[in-house]
Amino acid sequence: MKPALVVIGNGMAGMRTVEELQKLDHDMYDITVFGAEPHGNYNRILLSPVLAGEKTIDDIMLHTRDWYVQHGITLHAGDPVVHIDRKKRIVRSQSGLEVRYDRLLLATGSTPFIIPVPGHQLPGVIAFRDIQDVETMLEASRNHRHAVVIGGGLLGLEAANGLLRQGMEVTVVHVTDALMNMQLDKPAAMLLQKALETKGLRFMLSAQTEEIVGPDRVTAVRFKDGSVIPADLVVMTAGVRPNIALAKASGLHCDRAIVVDDTLQTYDPRVYAVGECVQHRKALFGLVAPIWEQARVCGAHLAGAGHRRYVQQTSPTRLKVTGVDLYSVGDIIGGEGSEDLVLRDARRGVYKRLVLKDNRIAGAVLYGDVQDGPWYFGLIQDGTNIASIRSHLLFGEALCARAA
Ligand SMILES: Cc1cc2nc3c(=O)[nH]c(=O)nc-3n(C[C@H](O)[C@H](O)[C@H](O)COP(=O)(O)OP(=O)(O)OC[C@H]3O[C@@H](n4cnc5c(N)ncnc54)[C@H](O)[C@@H]3O)c2cc1C
């Protein structure tokens, strides 16, 4: 009999790890996957284009139910695991199914953070994380007019853009005075805001939500300064928290998330974890690029080919709003010992800022012309000394190559 691998979480990290494992050894385990969502595995990133009407749910499926059958994997979709008994090595699902494991993979992702203001539990207040949320938003856009998105980060802006494309009047509320303040500096954030205002979005910056007004369904949002705006739908995009309740209850060592080593193993050698539910050397994860690398390493260790080690690397951020070109990577704050190179062309709507440290690029913010983003990213990753191309650096790879 083959050893049993149980995967908890039928999302991007879990299934990518299964794929990586099967690339190395297709028949090593009897694999059982439990998913809380009632679907096959889909590309969560592409929920934004689905909301904007540019893609359908079918377009974004990565693994349909047939795929699991073809690959000899047992899928229990819509049946979350509610208990792990690490002594007996058994997981139990909500429907009462019990499955024994030799290896367990936790890939439970994150849970959206809902700001606990009065009224946050009213119907019409949702997050933006899964197919269900998108369906709720699409339904609201057919029957209602005013949407408020709380959180002006990447996810919030993609939600706002999608709802606008569906015909709603959308206001984005953000607690600081600049959009995407984790990834952009002020000038880039201003350009972004202008471009989105031209598309029809409204913004309330430096705004603190005090209450979501009901009584039976959301009707308005009230702010600390006393102002009130109408709302039939409130989308909270104020960050996520690693989904670790199950791991914690099973006694696995967790800090802010499930603590793993460089092989993605938890403190229990039979249990691995990947994706947004893990903490690796103090870091948490919220983008897929590092998660693909975790999956590659974890898949190899599950396959018994334990020679890979997970090494953290910086990942670029892009906004998926058609017509808005934005690229941000690395340390964009700088600080002591760093220098800035800036190119600003207001008429073309182009802004580029490179943060340099010791003749190396530490970070890049590009707005309007992002063609050289991957090249700068490569220079960051390789730690290339840019002293000889410094004067041409902002004009991009082509010019630097010609000047060399
Ligand atoms: C709208 C949107 C746009 C995004 N855009 C980008 C982007 O442009 N670029 C980028 O890099 N990243 C983007 N992300 C982030 C990216 O999708 C995540 O980093 C990635 O999905 C994390 O993978 P994961 O497997 O850890 O979590 P998830 O994909 O969330 O998968 C976890 C799964 O586990 C399930 N689960 C939880 N608990 C249990 C349980 N007890 N039993 C069974 N199943 C359980 C959950 O229901 C979920 O299906 C975006 C995210 C969203 C929501």
PDB file of N, CA and C and ligand atoms in Angstrom, residues 8-14 34-37 44-45 47-48 80-81 107-109 128-129 155 158 243 246 275-276 286-288 291 320, ligand 1:
ATOM      1  N   ILE A   8      -4.805  19.824   3.130  1.00  0.00           N
ATOM      2  CA  ILE A   8      -5.916  20.646   3.649  1.00  0.00           C
ATOM      3  C   ILE A   8      -5.821  22.018   2.989  1.00  0.00           C
ATOM      4  N   GLY A   9      -6.760  22.314   2.109  1.00  0.00           N
ATOM      5  CA  GLY A   9      -6.738  23.585   1.384  1.00  0.00           C
ATOM      6  C   GLY A   9      -6.552  23.328  -0.097  1.00  0.00           C
ATOM      7  N   ASN A  10      -7.650  23.478  -0.835  1.00  0.00           N
ATOM      8  CA  ASN A  10      -7.622  23.200  -2.266  1.00  0.00           C
ATOM      9  C   ASN A  10      -7.384  24.492  -3.036  1.00  0.00           C
ATOM     10  N   GLY A  11      -6.365  25.256  -2.635  1.00  0.00           N
ATOM     11  CA  GLY A  11      -6.116  26.553  -3.259  1.00  0.00           C
ATOM     12  C   GLY A  11      -4.834  26.536  -4.068  1.00  0.00           C
ATOM     13  N   MET A  12      -4.303  27.740  -4.297  1.00  0.00           N
ATOM     14  CA  MET A  12      -3.178  27.868  -5.233  1.00  0.00           C
ATOM     15  C   MET A  12      -1.920  27.196  -4.707  1.00  0.00           C
ATOM     16  N   ALA A  13      -1.614  27.374  -3.421  1.00  0.00           N
ATOM     17  CA  ALA A  13      -0.372  26.816  -2.876  1.00  0.00           C
ATOM     18  C   ALA A  13      -0.442  25.290  -2.765  1.00  0.00           C
ATOM     19  N   GLY A  14      -1.552  24.810  -2.217  1.00  0.00           N
ATOM     20  CA  GLY A  14      -1.686  23.367  -1.995  1.00  0.00           C
ATOM     21  C   GLY A  14      -1.606  22.594  -3.294  1.00  0.00           C
ATOM     22  N   PHE A  34      -8.761  18.092   0.753  1.00  0.00           N
ATOM     23  CA  PHE A  34      -9.981  18.685   1.320  1.00  0.00           C
ATOM     24  C   PHE A  34      -9.997  20.169   0.982  1.00  0.00           C
ATOM     25  N   GLY A  35     -11.140  20.657   0.491  1.00  0.00           N
ATOM     26  CA  GLY A  35     -11.270  22.086   0.197  1.00  0.00           C
ATOM     27  C   GLY A  35     -12.521  22.638   0.835  1.00  0.00           C
ATOM     28  N   ALA A  36     -12.391  23.823   1.455  1.00  0.00           N
ATOM     29  CA  ALA A  36     -13.579  24.433   2.068  1.00  0.00           C
ATOM     30  C   ALA A  36     -14.532  24.956   0.994  1.00  0.00           C
ATOM     31  N   GLU A  37     -13.952  25.369  -0.153  1.00  0.00           N
ATOM     32  CA  GLU A  37     -14.807  25.920  -1.210  1.00  0.00           C
ATOM     33  C   GLU A  37     -15.374  24.786  -2.069  1.00  0.00           C
ATOM     34  N   ARG A  44      -6.936  32.339  -8.172  1.00  0.00           N
ATOM     35  CA  ARG A  44      -7.555  33.386  -7.343  1.00  0.00           C
ATOM     36  C   ARG A  44      -7.203  34.789  -7.858  1.00  0.00           C
ATOM     37  N   ILE A  45      -5.999  34.936  -8.366  1.00  0.00           N
ATOM     38  CA  ILE A  45      -5.554  36.236  -8.879  1.00  0.00           C
ATOM     39  C   ILE A  45      -6.520  36.777  -9.929  1.00  0.00           C
ATOM     40  N   LEU A  47      -9.646  36.542 -10.131  1.00  0.00           N
ATOM     41  CA  LEU A  47     -10.986  36.956  -9.700  1.00  0.00           C
ATOM     42  C   LEU A  47     -11.218  38.426 -10.082  1.00  0.00           C
ATOM     43  N   SER A  48     -10.134  39.210 -10.120  1.00  0.00           N
ATOM     44  CA  SER A  48     -10.290  40.630 -10.474  1.00  0.00           C
ATOM     45  C   SER A  48     -10.809  40.783 -11.901  1.00  0.00           C
ATOM     46  N   PRO A  80     -14.695  21.271   4.624  1.00  0.00           N
ATOM     47  CA  PRO A  80     -13.453  21.661   5.307  1.00  0.00           C
ATOM     48  C   PRO A  80     -13.049  20.678   6.405  1.00  0.00           C
ATOM     49  N   VAL A  81     -11.759  20.596   6.626  1.00  0.00           N
ATOM     50  CA  VAL A  81     -11.253  19.800   7.752  1.00  0.00           C
ATOM     51  C   VAL A  81     -11.485  20.610   9.028  1.00  0.00           C
ATOM     52  N   ALA A 107      -2.403  23.971   3.683  1.00  0.00           N
ATOM     53  CA  ALA A 107      -2.352  25.072   2.704  1.00  0.00           C
ATOM     54  C   ALA A 107      -3.663  25.830   2.815  1.00  0.00           C
ATOM     55  N   THR A 108      -3.911  26.348   4.000  1.00  0.00           N
ATOM     56  CA  THR A 108      -5.228  26.917   4.309  1.00  0.00           C
ATOM     57  C   THR A 108      -5.332  28.416   3.988  1.00  0.00           C
ATOM     58  N   GLY A 109      -4.260  29.011   3.443  1.00  0.00           N
ATOM     59  CA  GLY A 109      -4.331  30.399   2.975  1.00  0.00           C
ATOM     60  C   GLY A 109      -4.586  31.413   4.073  1.00  0.00           C
ATOM     61  N   PHE A 128     -13.163  40.380  -0.370  1.00  0.00           N
ATOM     62  CA  PHE A 128     -12.872  40.040  -1.768  1.00  0.00           C
ATOM     63  C   PHE A 128     -11.795  38.962  -1.738  1.00  0.00           C
ATOM     64  N   ARG A 129     -12.265  37.709  -1.655  1.00  0.00           N
ATOM     65  CA  ARG A 129     -11.280  36.640  -1.529  1.00  0.00           C
ATOM     66  C   ARG A 129     -11.600  35.447  -2.425  1.00  0.00           C
ATOM     67  N   LEU A 155      -5.739  45.132  -3.708  1.00  0.00           N
ATOM     68  CA  LEU A 155      -6.987  44.382  -3.789  1.00  0.00           C
ATOM     69  C   LEU A 155      -8.190  45.321  -3.858  1.00  0.00           C
ATOM     70  N   GLU A 158      -8.545  46.927  -7.267  1.00  0.00           N
ATOM     71  CA  GLU A 158      -9.038  45.980  -8.274  1.00  0.00           C
ATOM     72  C   GLU A 158     -10.538  45.720  -8.065  1.00  0.00           C
ATOM     73  N   ASN A 243      -4.598  31.906   7.961  1.00  0.00           N
ATOM     74  CA  ASN A 243      -5.669  31.049   8.472  1.00  0.00           C
ATOM     75  C   ASN A 243      -5.043  29.871   9.229  1.00  0.00           C
ATOM     76  N   LEU A 246      -6.917  25.998  12.709  1.00  0.00           N
ATOM     77  CA  LEU A 246      -6.874  24.537  12.720  1.00  0.00           C
ATOM     78  C   LEU A 246      -5.486  24.036  13.162  1.00  0.00           C
ATOM     79  N   GLY A 275       2.282  28.440   1.465  1.00  0.00           N
ATOM     80  CA  GLY A 275       1.365  29.520   1.074  1.00  0.00           C
ATOM     81  C   GLY A 275       1.178  30.583   2.146  1.00  0.00           C
ATOM     82  N   GLU A 276       0.036  31.232   2.083  1.00  0.00           N
ATOM     83  CA  GLU A 276      -0.199  32.379   2.965  1.00  0.00           C
ATOM     84  C   GLU A 276      -0.384  31.983   4.423  1.00  0.00           C
ATOM     85  N   GLY A 286       2.051  37.057   0.636  1.00  0.00           N
ATOM     86  CA  GLY A 286       0.758  37.483   0.114  1.00  0.00           C
ATOM     87  C   GLY A 286       0.723  37.570  -1.401  1.00  0.00           C
ATOM     88  N   LEU A 287       1.798  37.069  -2.038  1.00  0.00           N
ATOM     89  CA  LEU A 287       1.849  37.068  -3.505  1.00  0.00           C
ATOM     90  C   LEU A 287       2.201  35.664  -3.970  1.00  0.00           C
ATOM     91  N   VAL A 288       1.849  35.347  -5.223  1.00  0.00           N
ATOM     92  CA  VAL A 288       2.062  33.956  -5.631  1.00  0.00           C
ATOM     93  C   VAL A 288       3.513  33.614  -5.989  1.00  0.00           C
ATOM     94  N   ILE A 291       5.188  31.852  -3.353  1.00  0.00           N
ATOM     95  CA  ILE A 291       4.438  30.630  -3.047  1.00  0.00           C
ATOM     96  C   ILE A 291       4.747  29.541  -4.074  1.00  0.00           C
ATOM     97  N   LYS A 320      -3.846  45.028 -11.582  1.00  0.00           N
ATOM     98  CA  LYS A 320      -4.551  44.488 -12.748  1.00  0.00           C
ATOM     99  C   LYS A 320      -5.776  45.355 -13.069  1.00  0.00           C
TER     100      LYS A 320
HETATM  101  C1  LIG B   1      -8.788  39.162  -5.873  1.00  0.00           C
HETATM  102  C2  LIG B   1      -7.359  38.767  -5.619  1.00  0.00           C
HETATM  103  C3  LIG B   1      -6.372  39.200  -6.504  1.00  0.00           C
HETATM  104  C4  LIG B   1      -5.057  38.836  -6.293  1.00  0.00           C
HETATM  105  N1  LIG B   1      -4.113  39.274  -7.169  1.00  0.00           N
HETATM  106  C5  LIG B   1      -2.842  38.880  -7.007  1.00  0.00           C
HETATM  107  C6  LIG B   1      -1.833  39.261  -7.953  1.00  0.00           C
HETATM  108  O1  LIG B   1      -2.091  40.001  -8.905  1.00  0.00           O
HETATM  109  N2  LIG B   1      -0.572  38.790  -7.776  1.00  0.00           N
HETATM  110  C7  LIG B   1      -0.257  37.955  -6.742  1.00  0.00           C
HETATM  111  O2  LIG B   1       0.887  37.523  -6.657  1.00  0.00           O
HETATM  112  N3  LIG B   1      -1.178  37.586  -5.818  1.00  0.00           N
HETATM  113  C8  LIG B   1      -2.453  38.032  -5.925  1.00  0.00           C
HETATM  114  N4  LIG B   1      -3.388  37.656  -4.995  1.00  0.00           N
HETATM  115  C9  LIG B   1      -2.961  36.828  -3.842  1.00  0.00           C
HETATM  116  C10 LIG B   1      -2.951  35.343  -4.202  1.00  0.00           C
HETATM  117  O3  LIG B   1      -4.181  34.958  -4.745  1.00  0.00           O
HETATM  118  C11 LIG B   1      -2.641  34.535  -2.952  1.00  0.00           C
HETATM  119  O4  LIG B   1      -1.347  34.887  -2.508  1.00  0.00           O
HETATM  120  C12 LIG B   1      -2.705  33.027  -3.162  1.00  0.00           C
HETATM  121  O5  LIG B   1      -3.973  32.630  -3.617  1.00  0.00           O
HETATM  122  C13 LIG B   1      -2.380  32.297  -1.854  1.00  0.00           C
HETATM  123  O6  LIG B   1      -2.486  30.916  -2.034  1.00  0.00           O
HETATM  124  P1  LIG B   1      -2.868  29.958  -0.824  1.00  0.00           P
HETATM  125  O7  LIG B   1      -3.033  28.600  -1.400  1.00  0.00           O
HETATM  126  O8  LIG B   1      -1.938  30.171   0.301  1.00  0.00           O
HETATM  127  O9  LIG B   1      -4.289  30.482  -0.334  1.00  0.00           O
HETATM  128  P2  LIG B   1      -5.677  30.318  -1.090  1.00  0.00           P
HETATM  129  O10 LIG B   1      -5.491  30.448  -2.561  1.00  0.00           O
HETATM  130  O11 LIG B   1      -6.604  31.253  -0.407  1.00  0.00           O
HETATM  131  O12 LIG B   1      -6.119  28.828  -0.782  1.00  0.00           O
HETATM  132  C14 LIG B   1      -6.433  28.367   0.505  1.00  0.00           C
HETATM  133  C15 LIG B   1      -7.629  27.445   0.401  1.00  0.00           C
HETATM  134  O13 LIG B   1      -7.740  26.697   1.596  1.00  0.00           O
HETATM  135  C16 LIG B   1      -9.110  26.597   1.926  1.00  0.00           C
HETATM  136  N5  LIG B   1      -9.232  26.248   3.354  1.00  0.00           N
HETATM  137  C17 LIG B   1      -9.019  27.011   4.425  1.00  0.00           C
HETATM  138  N6  LIG B   1      -9.229  26.309   5.570  1.00  0.00           N
HETATM  139  C18 LIG B   1      -9.565  25.059   5.194  1.00  0.00           C
HETATM  140  C19 LIG B   1      -9.922  23.867   5.906  1.00  0.00           C
HETATM  141  N7  LIG B   1      -9.935  23.815   7.229  1.00  0.00           N
HETATM  142  N8  LIG B   1     -10.226  22.749   5.191  1.00  0.00           N
HETATM  143  C20 LIG B   1     -10.202  22.781   3.832  1.00  0.00           C
HETATM  144  N9  LIG B   1      -9.880  23.886   3.114  1.00  0.00           N
HETATM  145  C21 LIG B   1      -9.571  25.004   3.781  1.00  0.00           C
HETATM  146  C22 LIG B   1      -9.659  27.960   1.564  1.00  0.00           C
HETATM  147  O14 LIG B   1     -11.060  27.932   1.419  1.00  0.00           O
HETATM  148  C23 LIG B   1      -8.952  28.207   0.225  1.00  0.00           C
HETATM  149  O15 LIG B   1      -9.680  27.665  -0.834  1.00  0.00           O
HETATM  150  C24 LIG B   1      -4.713  38.029  -5.171  1.00  0.00           C
HETATM  151  C25 LIG B   1      -5.707  37.609  -4.268  1.00  0.00           C
HETATM  152  C26 LIG B   1      -7.019  37.972  -4.483  1.00  0.00           C
HETATM  153  C27 LIG B   1      -8.082  37.527  -3.511  1.00  0.00           C
END
